[in-house]
């Protein structure tokens, strides 16, 4: 499977002094959903390499229903780029709003921590194809920037 969605209620133990869910807690949920998606795809232990551009758009309140959706966006030889979207809202109304979204990179590793090849993911839907193209373009631009500085 190329995607997974974790759903749960925001609990009182996750809030900061302002009464909203800690940003660090949200980042933990992002990492957990990304890990579940990567591990399911690679069928082996995976580790986080990077997390890009987390911007919190709105707070999560105690009692909100939280959905953390992780989807494969692009695979390299050993890396899995996973798009993660966090949504929250009132469970009574079902109205959900995007809280944040980001791209997380994972690699599968062996017992000594060496990276292992992963199966190539082939996007099928127009949305998945567009997302894969955006991620590939971003990766190509990042590589070109690194090489131009050397």
PDB file of C-alpha atoms in Angstrom:
ATOM      1  CA  UNK A   1       0.000   0.000   0.000  1.00  0.00           C
ATOM      2  CA  UNK A   2       1.215   3.486  -0.821  1.00  0.00           C
ATOM      3  CA  UNK A   3      -0.734   5.447   1.808  1.00  0.00           C
ATOM      4  CA  UNK A   4      -1.920   5.264   5.400  1.00  0.00           C
ATOM      5  CA  UNK A   5      -4.142   7.486   7.545  1.00  0.00           C
ATOM      6  CA  UNK A   6      -3.903   7.578  11.324  1.00  0.00           C
ATOM      7  CA  UNK A   7      -7.020   8.867  13.141  1.00  0.00           C
ATOM      8  CA  UNK A   8      -7.421   9.699  16.818  1.00  0.00           C
ATOM      9  CA  UNK A   9      -8.719  12.330  19.232  1.00  0.00           C
ATOM     10  CA  UNK A  10      -6.434  15.088  20.531  1.00  0.00           C
ATOM     11  CA  UNK A  11      -5.980  14.412  24.251  1.00  0.00           C
ATOM     12  CA  UNK A  12      -5.439  16.844  27.151  1.00  0.00           C
ATOM     13  CA  UNK A  13      -1.883  15.528  27.708  1.00  0.00           C
ATOM     14  CA  UNK A  14      -0.782  16.885  24.301  1.00  0.00           C
ATOM     15  CA  UNK A  15      -1.474  20.581  24.931  1.00  0.00           C
ATOM     16  CA  UNK A  16       0.931  23.461  25.514  1.00  0.00           C
ATOM     17  CA  UNK A  17       0.525  26.403  27.905  1.00  0.00           C
ATOM     18  CA  UNK A  18      -1.782  28.103  25.409  1.00  0.00           C
ATOM     19  CA  UNK A  19      -4.219  25.183  25.478  1.00  0.00           C
ATOM     20  CA  UNK A  20      -3.429  24.002  21.945  1.00  0.00           C
ATOM     21  CA  UNK A  21      -1.690  20.786  20.871  1.00  0.00           C
ATOM     22  CA  UNK A  22       2.131  21.148  20.980  1.00  0.00           C
ATOM     23  CA  UNK A  23       3.781  21.653  17.596  1.00  0.00           C
ATOM     24  CA  UNK A  24       6.307  18.997  18.653  1.00  0.00           C
ATOM     25  CA  UNK A  25       3.456  16.538  19.187  1.00  0.00           C
ATOM     26  CA  UNK A  26       2.189  17.239  15.667  1.00  0.00           C
ATOM     27  CA  UNK A  27       5.717  16.646  14.314  1.00  0.00           C
ATOM     28  CA  UNK A  28       5.822  13.318  16.194  1.00  0.00           C
ATOM     29  CA  UNK A  29       2.517  12.292  14.588  1.00  0.00           C
ATOM     30  CA  UNK A  30       3.908  13.255  11.155  1.00  0.00           C
ATOM     31  CA  UNK A  31       6.984  11.094  11.758  1.00  0.00           C
ATOM     32  CA  UNK A  32       4.875   8.150  12.984  1.00  0.00           C
ATOM     33  CA  UNK A  33       2.530   8.247   9.979  1.00  0.00           C
ATOM     34  CA  UNK A  34       5.478   8.638   7.591  1.00  0.00           C
ATOM     35  CA  UNK A  35       7.263   5.733   9.273  1.00  0.00           C
ATOM     36  CA  UNK A  36       4.169   3.523   8.954  1.00  0.00           C
ATOM     37  CA  UNK A  37       3.817   4.373   5.258  1.00  0.00           C
ATOM     38  CA  UNK A  38       7.530   3.891   4.499  1.00  0.00           C
ATOM     39  CA  UNK A  39       7.809   0.653   6.463  1.00  0.00           C
ATOM     40  CA  UNK A  40       4.698  -0.772   4.835  1.00  0.00           C
ATOM     41  CA  UNK A  41       6.098   0.068   1.374  1.00  0.00           C
ATOM     42  CA  UNK A  42       9.671  -1.124   2.013  1.00  0.00           C
ATOM     43  CA  UNK A  43       8.605  -4.096   4.164  1.00  0.00           C
ATOM     44  CA  UNK A  44      11.554  -3.412   6.484  1.00  0.00           C
ATOM     45  CA  UNK A  45      12.747  -1.016   9.161  1.00  0.00           C
ATOM     46  CA  UNK A  46      12.991   2.600   7.977  1.00  0.00           C
ATOM     47  CA  UNK A  47      14.500   5.779   9.377  1.00  0.00           C
ATOM     48  CA  UNK A  48      13.736   9.458   8.831  1.00  0.00           C
ATOM     49  CA  UNK A  49      16.293  11.356   6.742  1.00  0.00           C
ATOM     50  CA  UNK A  50      14.621  14.768   6.536  1.00  0.00           C
ATOM     51  CA  UNK A  51      11.399  16.682   7.079  1.00  0.00           C
ATOM     52  CA  UNK A  52      10.752  19.724   4.938  1.00  0.00           C
ATOM     53  CA  UNK A  53       8.726  22.897   5.337  1.00  0.00           C
ATOM     54  CA  UNK A  54       6.387  22.370   8.253  1.00  0.00           C
ATOM     55  CA  UNK A  55       4.175  25.439   8.588  1.00  0.00           C
ATOM     56  CA  UNK A  56       1.370  25.348  11.140  1.00  0.00           C
ATOM     57  CA  UNK A  57      -1.723  26.881   9.537  1.00  0.00           C
ATOM     58  CA  UNK A  58      -4.156  26.490  12.457  1.00  0.00           C
ATOM     59  CA  UNK A  59      -4.189  25.057  15.980  1.00  0.00           C
ATOM     60  CA  UNK A  60      -5.486  21.651  17.048  1.00  0.00           C
ATOM     61  CA  UNK A  61      -7.798  21.769  20.057  1.00  0.00           C
ATOM     62  CA  UNK A  62      -8.406  19.180  22.779  1.00  0.00           C
ATOM     63  CA  UNK A  63     -11.088  16.774  21.604  1.00  0.00           C
ATOM     64  CA  UNK A  64     -10.522  17.474  17.904  1.00  0.00           C
ATOM     65  CA  UNK A  65     -10.520  14.507  15.576  1.00  0.00           C
ATOM     66  CA  UNK A  66      -7.045  14.379  14.015  1.00  0.00           C
ATOM     67  CA  UNK A  67      -6.178  12.686  10.716  1.00  0.00           C
ATOM     68  CA  UNK A  68      -2.559  12.287   9.664  1.00  0.00           C
ATOM     69  CA  UNK A  69      -2.388  11.049   6.076  1.00  0.00           C
ATOM     70  CA  UNK A  70       0.951   9.836   4.706  1.00  0.00           C
ATOM     71  CA  UNK A  71       1.247   9.049   0.980  1.00  0.00           C
ATOM     72  CA  UNK A  72       4.181   7.986  -1.139  1.00  0.00           C
ATOM     73  CA  UNK A  73       5.047  10.872  -3.425  1.00  0.00           C
ATOM     74  CA  UNK A  74       8.246   9.603  -5.062  1.00  0.00           C
ATOM     75  CA  UNK A  75      10.804   6.836  -4.654  1.00  0.00           C
ATOM     76  CA  UNK A  76      14.463   6.952  -5.474  1.00  0.00           C
ATOM     77  CA  UNK A  77      16.839   4.005  -5.413  1.00  0.00           C
ATOM     78  CA  UNK A  78      16.920   3.882  -1.606  1.00  0.00           C
ATOM     79  CA  UNK A  79      14.699   6.803  -0.552  1.00  0.00           C
ATOM     80  CA  UNK A  80      10.972   7.231  -0.121  1.00  0.00           C
ATOM     81  CA  UNK A  81       9.567  10.768  -0.301  1.00  0.00           C
ATOM     82  CA  UNK A  82       6.312  10.811   1.613  1.00  0.00           C
ATOM     83  CA  UNK A  83       3.761  13.606   1.546  1.00  0.00           C
ATOM     84  CA  UNK A  84       2.073  14.045   4.934  1.00  0.00           C
ATOM     85  CA  UNK A  85      -1.068  16.099   5.509  1.00  0.00           C
ATOM     86  CA  UNK A  86      -2.472  16.734   8.980  1.00  0.00           C
ATOM     87  CA  UNK A  87      -6.143  17.645   9.313  1.00  0.00           C
ATOM     88  CA  UNK A  88      -8.242  18.317  12.403  1.00  0.00           C
ATOM     89  CA  UNK A  89     -11.781  19.267  13.241  1.00  0.00           C
ATOM     90  CA  UNK A  90     -14.860  18.847  15.358  1.00  0.00           C
ATOM     91  CA  UNK A  91     -15.854  15.186  15.481  1.00  0.00           C
ATOM     92  CA  UNK A  92     -19.531  16.148  15.869  1.00  0.00           C
ATOM     93  CA  UNK A  93     -19.701  18.099  12.606  1.00  0.00           C
ATOM     94  CA  UNK A  94     -17.108  16.159  10.626  1.00  0.00           C
ATOM     95  CA  UNK A  95     -15.708  19.469   9.311  1.00  0.00           C
ATOM     96  CA  UNK A  96     -11.956  18.931   8.862  1.00  0.00           C
ATOM     97  CA  UNK A  97      -9.330  21.598   8.138  1.00  0.00           C
ATOM     98  CA  UNK A  98      -5.714  21.233   7.025  1.00  0.00           C
ATOM     99  CA  UNK A  99      -3.376  21.982   9.933  1.00  0.00           C
ATOM    100  CA  UNK A 100      -0.064  21.430   8.149  1.00  0.00           C
ATOM    101  CA  UNK A 101       1.549  19.472   5.349  1.00  0.00           C
ATOM    102  CA  UNK A 102       5.116  18.535   4.588  1.00  0.00           C
ATOM    103  CA  UNK A 103       7.402  16.142   2.758  1.00  0.00           C
ATOM    104  CA  UNK A 104       9.306  13.523   4.769  1.00  0.00           C
ATOM    105  CA  UNK A 105      12.152  11.429   3.369  1.00  0.00           C
ATOM    106  CA  UNK A 106      12.766   7.920   4.722  1.00  0.00           C
ATOM    107  CA  UNK A 107      15.231   5.178   3.831  1.00  0.00           C
ATOM    108  CA  UNK A 108      15.070   1.470   4.564  1.00  0.00           C
ATOM    109  CA  UNK A 109      18.079   0.167   6.484  1.00  0.00           C
ATOM    110  CA  UNK A 110      19.596  -3.178   7.413  1.00  0.00           C
ATOM    111  CA  UNK A 111      20.754  -4.280  10.873  1.00  0.00           C
ATOM    112  CA  UNK A 112      23.955  -2.231  10.575  1.00  0.00           C
ATOM    113  CA  UNK A 113      22.129   0.908   9.446  1.00  0.00           C
ATOM    114  CA  UNK A 114      23.177   0.666   5.793  1.00  0.00           C
ATOM    115  CA  UNK A 115      20.593   1.856   3.278  1.00  0.00           C
ATOM    116  CA  UNK A 116      18.783  -0.727   1.190  1.00  0.00           C
ATOM    117  CA  UNK A 117      17.125  -0.388  -2.221  1.00  0.00           C
ATOM    118  CA  UNK A 118      13.354   0.077  -2.224  1.00  0.00           C
ATOM    119  CA  UNK A 119      10.771  -0.932  -4.776  1.00  0.00           C
ATOM    120  CA  UNK A 120       9.956   1.809  -7.290  1.00  0.00           C
ATOM    121  CA  UNK A 121       6.548   3.388  -6.767  1.00  0.00           C
ATOM    122  CA  UNK A 122       4.615   4.135  -9.934  1.00  0.00           C
ATOM    123  CA  UNK A 123       1.925   6.815  -9.498  1.00  0.00           C
ATOM    124  CA  UNK A 124      -1.357   6.005 -11.227  1.00  0.00           C
ATOM    125  CA  UNK A 125      -3.853   8.786 -10.516  1.00  0.00           C
ATOM    126  CA  UNK A 126      -3.501  12.268 -12.050  1.00  0.00           C
ATOM    127  CA  UNK A 127      -3.029  13.736  -8.548  1.00  0.00           C
ATOM    128  CA  UNK A 128      -0.307  11.221  -7.661  1.00  0.00           C
ATOM    129  CA  UNK A 129       1.439  11.765 -11.008  1.00  0.00           C
ATOM    130  CA  UNK A 130       1.435  15.550 -10.500  1.00  0.00           C
ATOM    131  CA  UNK A 131       2.738  15.182  -6.934  1.00  0.00           C
ATOM    132  CA  UNK A 132       5.532  12.841  -8.085  1.00  0.00           C
ATOM    133  CA  UNK A 133       6.534  15.336 -10.795  1.00  0.00           C
ATOM    134  CA  UNK A 134       6.636  18.203  -8.249  1.00  0.00           C
ATOM    135  CA  UNK A 135       8.796  16.167  -5.857  1.00  0.00           C
ATOM    136  CA  UNK A 136      11.148  15.061  -8.647  1.00  0.00           C
ATOM    137  CA  UNK A 137      11.516  18.667  -9.847  1.00  0.00           C
ATOM    138  CA  UNK A 138      12.254  19.776  -6.269  1.00  0.00           C
ATOM    139  CA  UNK A 139      14.874  17.018  -5.858  1.00  0.00           C
ATOM    140  CA  UNK A 140      16.491  17.864  -9.206  1.00  0.00           C
ATOM    141  CA  UNK A 141      16.653  21.565  -8.264  1.00  0.00           C
ATOM    142  CA  UNK A 142      18.172  20.734  -4.864  1.00  0.00           C
ATOM    143  CA  UNK A 143      20.825  18.517  -6.479  1.00  0.00           C
ATOM    144  CA  UNK A 144      21.638  21.194  -9.072  1.00  0.00           C
ATOM    145  CA  UNK A 145      22.032  23.759  -6.295  1.00  0.00           C
ATOM    146  CA  UNK A 146      24.435  21.472  -4.405  1.00  0.00           C
ATOM    147  CA  UNK A 147      26.550  20.853  -7.505  1.00  0.00           C
ATOM    148  CA  UNK A 148      26.732  24.549  -8.393  1.00  0.00           C
ATOM    149  CA  UNK A 149      28.130  25.362  -4.911  1.00  0.00           C
ATOM    150  CA  UNK A 150      30.909  22.765  -5.186  1.00  0.00           C
TER     151      UNK A 150
END
